[in-house]
mmCIF file of C-alpha atoms in Angstrom:
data_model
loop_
_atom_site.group_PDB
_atom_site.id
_atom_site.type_symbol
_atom_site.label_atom_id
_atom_site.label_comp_id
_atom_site.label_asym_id
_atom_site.label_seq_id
_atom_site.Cartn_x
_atom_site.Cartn_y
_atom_site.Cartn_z
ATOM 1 C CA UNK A 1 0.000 0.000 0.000
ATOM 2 C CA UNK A 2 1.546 3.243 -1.063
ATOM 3 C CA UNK A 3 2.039 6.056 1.368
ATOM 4 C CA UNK A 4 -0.473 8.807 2.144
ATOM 5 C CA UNK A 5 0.588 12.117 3.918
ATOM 6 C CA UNK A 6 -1.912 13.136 6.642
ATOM 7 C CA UNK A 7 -1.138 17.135 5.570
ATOM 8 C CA UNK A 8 -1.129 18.360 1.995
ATOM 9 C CA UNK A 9 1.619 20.391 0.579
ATOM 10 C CA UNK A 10 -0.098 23.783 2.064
ATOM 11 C CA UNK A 11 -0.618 22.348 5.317
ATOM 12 C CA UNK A 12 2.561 21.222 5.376
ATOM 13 C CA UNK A 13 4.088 24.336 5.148
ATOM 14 C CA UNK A 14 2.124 26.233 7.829
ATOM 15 C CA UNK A 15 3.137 23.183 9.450
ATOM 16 C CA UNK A 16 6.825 23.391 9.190
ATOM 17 C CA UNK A 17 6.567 27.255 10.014
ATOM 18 C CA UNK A 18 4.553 26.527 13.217
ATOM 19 C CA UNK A 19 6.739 23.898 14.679
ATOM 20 C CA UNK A 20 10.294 25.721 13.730
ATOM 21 C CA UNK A 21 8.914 28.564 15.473
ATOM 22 C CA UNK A 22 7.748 26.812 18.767
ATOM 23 C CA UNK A 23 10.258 24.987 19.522
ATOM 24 C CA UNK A 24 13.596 27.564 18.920
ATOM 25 C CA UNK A 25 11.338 29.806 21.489
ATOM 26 C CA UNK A 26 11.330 26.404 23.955
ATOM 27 C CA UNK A 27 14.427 25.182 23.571
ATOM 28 C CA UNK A 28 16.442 28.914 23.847
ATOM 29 C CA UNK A 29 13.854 29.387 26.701
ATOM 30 C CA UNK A 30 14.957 25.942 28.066
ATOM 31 C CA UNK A 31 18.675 26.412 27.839
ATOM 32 C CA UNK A 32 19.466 30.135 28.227
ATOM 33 C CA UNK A 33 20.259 30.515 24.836
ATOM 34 C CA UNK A 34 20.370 33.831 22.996
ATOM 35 C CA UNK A 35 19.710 34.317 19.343
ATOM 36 C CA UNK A 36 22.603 35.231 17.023
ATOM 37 C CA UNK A 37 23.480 35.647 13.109
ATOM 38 C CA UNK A 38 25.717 32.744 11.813
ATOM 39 C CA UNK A 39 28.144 32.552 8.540
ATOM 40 C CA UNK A 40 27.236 30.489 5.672
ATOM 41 C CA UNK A 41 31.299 30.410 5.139
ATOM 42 C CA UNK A 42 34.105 30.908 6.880
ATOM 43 C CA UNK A 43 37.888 31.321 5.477
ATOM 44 C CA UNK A 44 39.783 28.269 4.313
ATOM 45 C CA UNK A 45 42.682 26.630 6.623
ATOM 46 C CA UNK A 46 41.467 28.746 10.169
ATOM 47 C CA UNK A 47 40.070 25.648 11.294
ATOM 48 C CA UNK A 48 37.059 27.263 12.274
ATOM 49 C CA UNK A 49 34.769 24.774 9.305
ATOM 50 C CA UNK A 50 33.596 21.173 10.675
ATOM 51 C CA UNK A 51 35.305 18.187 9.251
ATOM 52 C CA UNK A 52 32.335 16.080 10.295
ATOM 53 C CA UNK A 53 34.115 12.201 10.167
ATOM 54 C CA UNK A 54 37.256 14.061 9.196
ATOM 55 C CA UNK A 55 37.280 12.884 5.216
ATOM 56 C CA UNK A 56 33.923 15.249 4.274
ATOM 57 C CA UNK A 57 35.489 18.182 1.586
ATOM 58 C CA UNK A 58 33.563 21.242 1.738
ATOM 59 C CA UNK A 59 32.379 23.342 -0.907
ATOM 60 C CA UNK A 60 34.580 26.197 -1.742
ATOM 61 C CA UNK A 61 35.685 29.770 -3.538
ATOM 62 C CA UNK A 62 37.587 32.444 -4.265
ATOM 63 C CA UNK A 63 36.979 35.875 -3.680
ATOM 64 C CA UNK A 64 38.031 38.350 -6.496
ATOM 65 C CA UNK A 65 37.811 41.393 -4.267
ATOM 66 C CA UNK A 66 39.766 40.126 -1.771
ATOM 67 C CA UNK A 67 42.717 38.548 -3.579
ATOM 68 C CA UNK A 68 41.524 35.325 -4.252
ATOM 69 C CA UNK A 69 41.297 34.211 -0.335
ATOM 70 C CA UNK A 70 39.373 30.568 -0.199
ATOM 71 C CA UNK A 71 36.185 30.373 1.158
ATOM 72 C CA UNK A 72 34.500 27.361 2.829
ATOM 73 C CA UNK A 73 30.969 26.783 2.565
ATOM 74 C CA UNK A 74 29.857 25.681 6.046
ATOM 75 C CA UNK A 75 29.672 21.885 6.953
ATOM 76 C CA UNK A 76 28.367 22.622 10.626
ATOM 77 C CA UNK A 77 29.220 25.585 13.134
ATOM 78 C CA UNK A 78 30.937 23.473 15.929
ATOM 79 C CA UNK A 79 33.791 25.541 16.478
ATOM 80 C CA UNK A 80 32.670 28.949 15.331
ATOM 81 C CA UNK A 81 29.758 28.773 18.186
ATOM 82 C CA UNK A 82 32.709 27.965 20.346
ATOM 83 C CA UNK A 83 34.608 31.256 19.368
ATOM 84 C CA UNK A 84 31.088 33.297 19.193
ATOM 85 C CA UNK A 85 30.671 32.022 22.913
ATOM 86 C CA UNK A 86 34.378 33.032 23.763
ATOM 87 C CA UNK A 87 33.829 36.413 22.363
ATOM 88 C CA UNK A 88 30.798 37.243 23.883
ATOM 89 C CA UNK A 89 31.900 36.191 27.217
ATOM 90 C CA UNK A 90 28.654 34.587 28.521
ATOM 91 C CA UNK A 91 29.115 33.532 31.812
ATOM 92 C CA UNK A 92 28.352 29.372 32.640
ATOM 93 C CA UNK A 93 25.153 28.247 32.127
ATOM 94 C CA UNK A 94 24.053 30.497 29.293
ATOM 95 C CA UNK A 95 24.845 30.545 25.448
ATOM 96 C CA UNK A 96 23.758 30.950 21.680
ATOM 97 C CA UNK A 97 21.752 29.361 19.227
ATOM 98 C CA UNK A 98 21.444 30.005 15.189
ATOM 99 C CA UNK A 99 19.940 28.734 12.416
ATOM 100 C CA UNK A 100 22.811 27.038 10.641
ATOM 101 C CA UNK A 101 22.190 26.370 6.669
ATOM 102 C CA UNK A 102 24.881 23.641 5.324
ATOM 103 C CA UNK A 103 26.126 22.491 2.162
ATOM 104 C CA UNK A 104 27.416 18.840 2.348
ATOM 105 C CA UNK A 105 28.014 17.345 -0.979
ATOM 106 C CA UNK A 106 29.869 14.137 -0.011
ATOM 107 C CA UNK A 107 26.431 12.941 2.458
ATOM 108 C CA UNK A 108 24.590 10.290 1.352
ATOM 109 C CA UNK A 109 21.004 11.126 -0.387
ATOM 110 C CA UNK A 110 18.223 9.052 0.497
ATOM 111 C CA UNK A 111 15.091 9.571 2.882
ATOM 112 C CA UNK A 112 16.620 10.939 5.882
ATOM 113 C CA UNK A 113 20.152 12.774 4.263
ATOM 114 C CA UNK A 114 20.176 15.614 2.163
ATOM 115 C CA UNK A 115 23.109 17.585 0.792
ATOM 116 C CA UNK A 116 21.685 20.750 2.082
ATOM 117 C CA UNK A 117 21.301 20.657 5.624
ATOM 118 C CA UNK A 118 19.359 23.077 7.985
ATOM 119 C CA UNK A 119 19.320 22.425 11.582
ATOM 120 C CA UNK A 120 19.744 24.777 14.567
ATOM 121 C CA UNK A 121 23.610 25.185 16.262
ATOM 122 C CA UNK A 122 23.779 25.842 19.777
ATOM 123 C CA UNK A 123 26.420 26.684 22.524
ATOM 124 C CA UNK A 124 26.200 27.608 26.227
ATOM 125 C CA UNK A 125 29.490 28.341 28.640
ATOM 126 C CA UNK A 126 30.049 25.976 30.811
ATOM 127 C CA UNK A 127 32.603 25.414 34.394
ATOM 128 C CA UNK A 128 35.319 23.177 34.036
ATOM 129 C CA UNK A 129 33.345 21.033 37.290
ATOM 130 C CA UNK A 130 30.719 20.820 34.510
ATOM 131 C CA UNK A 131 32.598 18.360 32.210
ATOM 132 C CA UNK A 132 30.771 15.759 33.133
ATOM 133 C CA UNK A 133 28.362 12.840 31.848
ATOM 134 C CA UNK A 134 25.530 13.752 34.176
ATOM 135 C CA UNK A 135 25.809 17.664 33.211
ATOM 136 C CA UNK A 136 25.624 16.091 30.098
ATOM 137 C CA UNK A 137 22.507 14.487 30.643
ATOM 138 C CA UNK A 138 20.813 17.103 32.451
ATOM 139 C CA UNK A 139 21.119 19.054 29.587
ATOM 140 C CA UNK A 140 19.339 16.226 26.949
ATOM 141 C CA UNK A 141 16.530 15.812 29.415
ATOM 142 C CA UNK A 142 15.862 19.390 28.576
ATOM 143 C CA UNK A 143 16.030 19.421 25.164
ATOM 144 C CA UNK A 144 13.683 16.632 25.406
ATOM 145 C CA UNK A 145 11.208 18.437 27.682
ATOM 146 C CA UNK A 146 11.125 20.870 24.455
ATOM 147 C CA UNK A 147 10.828 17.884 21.963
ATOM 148 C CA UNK A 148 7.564 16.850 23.817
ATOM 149 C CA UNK A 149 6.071 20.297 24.462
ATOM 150 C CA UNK A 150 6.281 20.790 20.721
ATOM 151 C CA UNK A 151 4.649 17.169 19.898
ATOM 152 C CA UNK A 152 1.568 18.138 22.021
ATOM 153 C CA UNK A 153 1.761 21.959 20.167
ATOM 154 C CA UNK A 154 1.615 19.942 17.054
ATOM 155 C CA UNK A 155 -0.970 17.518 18.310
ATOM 156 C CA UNK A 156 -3.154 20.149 19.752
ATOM 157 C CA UNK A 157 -3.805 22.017 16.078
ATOM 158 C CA UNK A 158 -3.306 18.477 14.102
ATOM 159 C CA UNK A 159 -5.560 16.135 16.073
ATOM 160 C CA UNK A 160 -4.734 13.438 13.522
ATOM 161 C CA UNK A 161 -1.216 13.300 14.686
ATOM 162 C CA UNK A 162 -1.114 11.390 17.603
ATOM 163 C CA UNK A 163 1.743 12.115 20.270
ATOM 164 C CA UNK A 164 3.768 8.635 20.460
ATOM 165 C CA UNK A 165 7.222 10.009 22.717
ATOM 166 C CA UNK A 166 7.399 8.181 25.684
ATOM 167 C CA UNK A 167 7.349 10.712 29.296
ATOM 168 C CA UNK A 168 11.241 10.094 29.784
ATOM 169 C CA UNK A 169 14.325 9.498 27.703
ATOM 170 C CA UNK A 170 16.634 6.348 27.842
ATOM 171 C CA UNK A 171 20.490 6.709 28.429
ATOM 172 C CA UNK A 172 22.411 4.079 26.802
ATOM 173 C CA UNK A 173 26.416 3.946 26.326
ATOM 174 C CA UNK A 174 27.789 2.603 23.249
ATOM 175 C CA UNK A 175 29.669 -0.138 25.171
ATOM 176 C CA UNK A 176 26.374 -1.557 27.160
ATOM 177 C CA UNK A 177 24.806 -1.206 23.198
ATOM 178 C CA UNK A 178 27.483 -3.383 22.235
ATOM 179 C CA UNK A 179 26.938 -5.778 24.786
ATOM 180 C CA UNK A 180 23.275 -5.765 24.619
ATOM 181 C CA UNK A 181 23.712 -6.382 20.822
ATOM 182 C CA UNK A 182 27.129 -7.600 20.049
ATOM 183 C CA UNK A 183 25.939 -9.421 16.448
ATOM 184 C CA UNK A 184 24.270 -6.187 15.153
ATOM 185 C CA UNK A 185 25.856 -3.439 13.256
ATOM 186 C CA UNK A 186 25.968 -0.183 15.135
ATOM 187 C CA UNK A 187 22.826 1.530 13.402
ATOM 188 C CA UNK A 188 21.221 -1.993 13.576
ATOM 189 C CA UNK A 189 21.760 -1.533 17.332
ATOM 190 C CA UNK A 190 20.741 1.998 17.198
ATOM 191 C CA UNK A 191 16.979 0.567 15.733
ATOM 192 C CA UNK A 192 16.566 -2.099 18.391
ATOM 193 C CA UNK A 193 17.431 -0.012 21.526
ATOM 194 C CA UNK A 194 14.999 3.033 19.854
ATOM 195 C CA UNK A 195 12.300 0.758 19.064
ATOM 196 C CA UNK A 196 12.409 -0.781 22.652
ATOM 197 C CA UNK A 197 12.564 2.622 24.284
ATOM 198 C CA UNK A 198 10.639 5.131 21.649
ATOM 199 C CA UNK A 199 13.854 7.910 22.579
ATOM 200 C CA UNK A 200 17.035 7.340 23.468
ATOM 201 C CA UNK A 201 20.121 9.314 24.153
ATOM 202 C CA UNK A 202 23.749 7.200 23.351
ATOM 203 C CA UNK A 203 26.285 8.225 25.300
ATOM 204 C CA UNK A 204 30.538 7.620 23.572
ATOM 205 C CA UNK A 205 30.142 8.526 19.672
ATOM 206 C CA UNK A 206 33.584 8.238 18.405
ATOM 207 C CA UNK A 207 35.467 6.340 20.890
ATOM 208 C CA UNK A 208 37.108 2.993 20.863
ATOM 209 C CA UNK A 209 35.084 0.211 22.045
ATOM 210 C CA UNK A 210 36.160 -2.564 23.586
ATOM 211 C CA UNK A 211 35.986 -4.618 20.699
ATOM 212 C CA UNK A 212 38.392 -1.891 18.730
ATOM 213 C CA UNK A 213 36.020 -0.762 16.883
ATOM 214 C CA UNK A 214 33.699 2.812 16.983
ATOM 215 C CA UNK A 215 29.916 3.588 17.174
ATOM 216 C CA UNK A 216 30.198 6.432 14.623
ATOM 217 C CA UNK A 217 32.981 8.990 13.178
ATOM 218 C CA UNK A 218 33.545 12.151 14.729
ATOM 219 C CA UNK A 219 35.766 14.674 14.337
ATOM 220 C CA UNK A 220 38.264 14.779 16.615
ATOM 221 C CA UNK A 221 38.391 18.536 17.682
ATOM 222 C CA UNK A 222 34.957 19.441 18.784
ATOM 223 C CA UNK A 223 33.349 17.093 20.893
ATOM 224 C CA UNK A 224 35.091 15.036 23.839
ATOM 225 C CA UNK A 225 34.632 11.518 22.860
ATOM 226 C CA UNK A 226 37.813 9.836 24.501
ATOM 227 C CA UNK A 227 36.828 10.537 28.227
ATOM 228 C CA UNK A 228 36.986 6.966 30.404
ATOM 229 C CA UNK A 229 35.879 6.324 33.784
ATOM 230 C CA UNK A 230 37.051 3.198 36.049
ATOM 231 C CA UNK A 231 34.340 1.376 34.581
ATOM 232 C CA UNK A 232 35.202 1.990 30.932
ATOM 233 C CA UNK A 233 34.643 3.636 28.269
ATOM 234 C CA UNK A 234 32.048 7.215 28.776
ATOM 235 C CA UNK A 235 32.594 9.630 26.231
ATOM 236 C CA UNK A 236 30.869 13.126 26.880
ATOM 237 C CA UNK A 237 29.261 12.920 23.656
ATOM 238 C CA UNK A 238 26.099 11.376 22.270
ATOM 239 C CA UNK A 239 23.503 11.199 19.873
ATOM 240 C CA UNK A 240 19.569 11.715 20.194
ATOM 241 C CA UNK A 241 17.100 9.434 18.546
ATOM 242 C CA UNK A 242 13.535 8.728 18.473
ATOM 243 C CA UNK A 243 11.572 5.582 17.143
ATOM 244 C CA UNK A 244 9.841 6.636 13.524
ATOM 245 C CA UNK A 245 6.666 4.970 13.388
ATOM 246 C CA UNK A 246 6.169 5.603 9.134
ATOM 247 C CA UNK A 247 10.054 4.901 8.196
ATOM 248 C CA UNK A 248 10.150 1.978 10.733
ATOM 249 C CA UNK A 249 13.631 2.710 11.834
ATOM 250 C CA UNK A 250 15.576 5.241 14.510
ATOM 251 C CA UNK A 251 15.981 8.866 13.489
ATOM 252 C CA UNK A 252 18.676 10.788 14.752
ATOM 253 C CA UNK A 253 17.591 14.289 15.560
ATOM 254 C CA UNK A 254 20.300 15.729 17.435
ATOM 255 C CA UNK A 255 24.178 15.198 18.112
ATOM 256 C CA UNK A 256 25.514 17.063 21.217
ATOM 257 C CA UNK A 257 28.481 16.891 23.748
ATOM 258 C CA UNK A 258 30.757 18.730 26.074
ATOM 259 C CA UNK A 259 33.286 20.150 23.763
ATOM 260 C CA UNK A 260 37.057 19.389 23.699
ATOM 261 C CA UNK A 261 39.416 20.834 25.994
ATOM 262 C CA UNK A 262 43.538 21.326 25.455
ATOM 263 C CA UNK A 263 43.863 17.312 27.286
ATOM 264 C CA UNK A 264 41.370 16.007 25.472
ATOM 265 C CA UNK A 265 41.877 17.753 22.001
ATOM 266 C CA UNK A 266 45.936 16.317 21.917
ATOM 267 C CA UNK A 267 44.647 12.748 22.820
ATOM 268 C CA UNK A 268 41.751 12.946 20.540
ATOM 269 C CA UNK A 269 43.914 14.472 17.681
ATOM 270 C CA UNK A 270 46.817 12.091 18.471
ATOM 271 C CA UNK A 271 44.384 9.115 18.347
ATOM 272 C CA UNK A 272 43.209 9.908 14.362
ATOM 273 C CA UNK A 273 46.555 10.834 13.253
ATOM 274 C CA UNK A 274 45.921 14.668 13.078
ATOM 275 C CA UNK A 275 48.176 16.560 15.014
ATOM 276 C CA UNK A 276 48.947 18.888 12.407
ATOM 277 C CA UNK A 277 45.874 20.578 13.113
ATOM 278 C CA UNK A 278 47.159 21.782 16.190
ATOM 279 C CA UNK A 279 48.716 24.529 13.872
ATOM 280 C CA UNK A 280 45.409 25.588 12.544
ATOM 281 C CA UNK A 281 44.513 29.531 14.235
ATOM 282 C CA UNK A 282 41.528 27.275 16.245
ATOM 283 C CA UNK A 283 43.579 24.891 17.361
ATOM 284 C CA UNK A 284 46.178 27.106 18.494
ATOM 285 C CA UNK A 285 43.935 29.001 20.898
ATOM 286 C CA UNK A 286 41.998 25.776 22.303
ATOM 287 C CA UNK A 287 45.474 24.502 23.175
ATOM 288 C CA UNK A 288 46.422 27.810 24.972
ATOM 289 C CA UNK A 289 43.997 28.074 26.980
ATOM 290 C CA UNK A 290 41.549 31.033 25.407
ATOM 291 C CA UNK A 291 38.629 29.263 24.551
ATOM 292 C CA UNK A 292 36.084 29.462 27.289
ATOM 293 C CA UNK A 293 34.663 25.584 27.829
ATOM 294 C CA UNK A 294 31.304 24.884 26.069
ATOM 295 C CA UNK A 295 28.716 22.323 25.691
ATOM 296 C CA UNK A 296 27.092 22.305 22.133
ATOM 297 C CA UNK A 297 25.245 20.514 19.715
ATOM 298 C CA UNK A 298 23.136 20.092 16.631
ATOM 299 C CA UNK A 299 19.486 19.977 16.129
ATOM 300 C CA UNK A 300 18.051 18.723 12.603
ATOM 301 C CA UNK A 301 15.107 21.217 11.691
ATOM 302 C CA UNK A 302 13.774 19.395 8.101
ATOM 303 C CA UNK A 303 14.449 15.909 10.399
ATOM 304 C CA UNK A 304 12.228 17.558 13.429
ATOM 305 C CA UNK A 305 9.846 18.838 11.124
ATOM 306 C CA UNK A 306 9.579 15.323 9.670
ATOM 307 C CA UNK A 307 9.279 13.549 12.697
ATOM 308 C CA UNK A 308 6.341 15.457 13.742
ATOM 309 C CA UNK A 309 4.476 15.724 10.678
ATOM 310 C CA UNK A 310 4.869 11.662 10.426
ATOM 311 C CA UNK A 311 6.632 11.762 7.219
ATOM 312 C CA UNK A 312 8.033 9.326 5.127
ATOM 313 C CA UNK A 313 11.013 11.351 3.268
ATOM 314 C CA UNK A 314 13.047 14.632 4.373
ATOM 315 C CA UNK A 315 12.208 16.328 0.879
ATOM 316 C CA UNK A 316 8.543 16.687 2.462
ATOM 317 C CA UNK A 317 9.826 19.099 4.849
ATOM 318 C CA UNK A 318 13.018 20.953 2.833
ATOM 319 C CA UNK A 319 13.775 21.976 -0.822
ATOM 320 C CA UNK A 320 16.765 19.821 -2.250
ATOM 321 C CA UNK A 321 17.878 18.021 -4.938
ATOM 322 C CA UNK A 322 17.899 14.323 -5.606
ATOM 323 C CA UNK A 323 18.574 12.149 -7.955
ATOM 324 C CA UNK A 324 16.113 10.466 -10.709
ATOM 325 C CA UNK A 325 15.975 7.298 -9.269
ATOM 326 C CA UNK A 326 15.320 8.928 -5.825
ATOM 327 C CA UNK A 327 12.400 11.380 -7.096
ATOM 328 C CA UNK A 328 10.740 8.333 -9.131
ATOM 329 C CA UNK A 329 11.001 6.128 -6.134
ATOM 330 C CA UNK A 330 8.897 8.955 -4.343
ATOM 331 C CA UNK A 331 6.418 8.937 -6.883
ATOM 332 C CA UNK A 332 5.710 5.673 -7.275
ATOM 333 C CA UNK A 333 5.073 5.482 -3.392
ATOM 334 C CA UNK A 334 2.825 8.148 -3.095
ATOM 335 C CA UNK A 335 5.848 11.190 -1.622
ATOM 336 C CA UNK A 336 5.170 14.423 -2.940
ATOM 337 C CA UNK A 337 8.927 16.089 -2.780
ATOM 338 C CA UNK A 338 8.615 20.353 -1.711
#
């Protein structure tokens, strides 16, 4: 049976425009986070653009006016938030937020990846006696808090769309995943824990597991993904995912963590051979010292806005392009792409 949207194009829209602007007034609320204006690129070799799994290649130019300097389209605002935060000298416990608009030509295309990515970038200061899991985790259970207000929002205008988030979110490191599920592939273990739980936050993304291997890539100069305790393995680092109903699988909505500090940065960079970044202008003033300590993260607004809508592709909540095969797919199952 072919796929029916409960909204129409028009409704969808209003939709989209409802929910974006709900729940960046909950979650800035939530977390003390002030609005700001953020680049769509920033200058070649600062070390200020996202290297996402560390192989991505951003989209770049020249500037005539300016002598030819290079340009890179942004991948993700990790580190300029960082700098933004440092600059503005917020004091712990309060930040920024922005929408961030992306250009990642190297991500996969299918339902839930797009090459143009929107999501919202946030920040907030933090004390060093703040680098902690639990911090951590007090800070997810309140991005959650705004997840749910903005399901019932959504539910209370759309009574066809039925609130399905359970009342808490599970915590789950990747080495307890691993045990639970030590013959499934990471994002295989990712579906079972999020279909037994509905949401789930997991804890480690990007650190060696016992078994050598890794969850997922990171980077390894924005989030702190090497951190151990006596028991193992922590990570201050995770990802967010919810239980989609229509695409049958976990959805990742947001990736998050306590960023990097100068220990933590040389083990991290050490540990995926790139120590020459520690010459990049960034790297140079983590290192030193003048980089106030942050907590950060990434919220997907087309994946939030699908979600909630109950959607069955991302290109029914953002303009993009996709390939033939990918567009008649979507027609033959009943997806009308914006």
């Amino acid at each position: 049976m072919k796929y029916k949207s409960i909204l129409g194009k028009r409704e969808t829209e209003h939709a989209i425009v409802a929910i974006k602007d709900f729940f960046q007034l909950s979650l800035s609320t939530g977390l003390n986070l002030t609005r700001v204006t953020a680049p769509l690129f920033v200058p070649a070799g600062s070390g200020l653009n996202d290297d996402l799994n560390g192989i991505e290649k951003p989209v770049s130019f020249n500037v005539g006016n300016m002598g030819g300097k290079k340009m890179e389209i942004v991948q993700s605002l990790a580190k300029w938030k960082r700098v933004k935060v440092t600059e503005m000298a917020l004091p712990p416990g309060f930040g920024i937020y922005t929408d961030m608009n992306a250009i990642r030509p190297d991500d996969t295309i299918d339902r839930i990846h797009s090459i143009y990515v929107d999501q919202w970038d946030w920040c907030m200061a933090i004390d060093e006696r703040d680098r902690t899991v639990y911090y951590l985790f007090d800070i997810v259970k309140k991005i959650y808090s705004s997840l749910k207000r903005t399901e019932f929002f959504i539910y209370d205008r759309y009574s066809q769309i039925k609130p399905i988030l359970p009342d808490e979110i599970k915590f789950v490191y990747t080495d307890d995943l691993l045990n639970e599920y030590p013959k499934l592939s990471p994002k295989e273990r990712e579906d079972a824990i999020c279909k037994k739980y509905g949401a789930v936050f997991i804890t480690g993304i990007g650190g060696t597991l016992p078994d050598g291997s890794i969850h997922d890539g990171r980077a390894p100069d924005y989030d702190d993904w090497i951190t151990e305790s006596g028991d193992g393995h922590v990570g201050l680092n995770g990802d967010l995912l919810v239980w989609d109903p229509v695409l049958n699988r976990a959805l990742e909505l947001s990736s998050m963590g306590i960023r990097v500090n100068a220990e933590s940065l040389s083990r991290q960079l050490k540990e995926r051979n790139c120590e020459d970044r520690a010459n990049l202008d960034f790297h140079k003033k983590l290192l030193s010292g003048k980089l106030t300590q942050t907590l950060g993260g990434g919220i997907g607004q087309s994946r939030l806005c699908m979600f909630f809508l109950r959607k069955a592709h991302i290109g029914e909540t953002q303009v993009s392009v996709w390939p033939e095969t990918e567009r008649k797919l979507c027609e033959e199952n009943g997806i009308a792409l914006l």
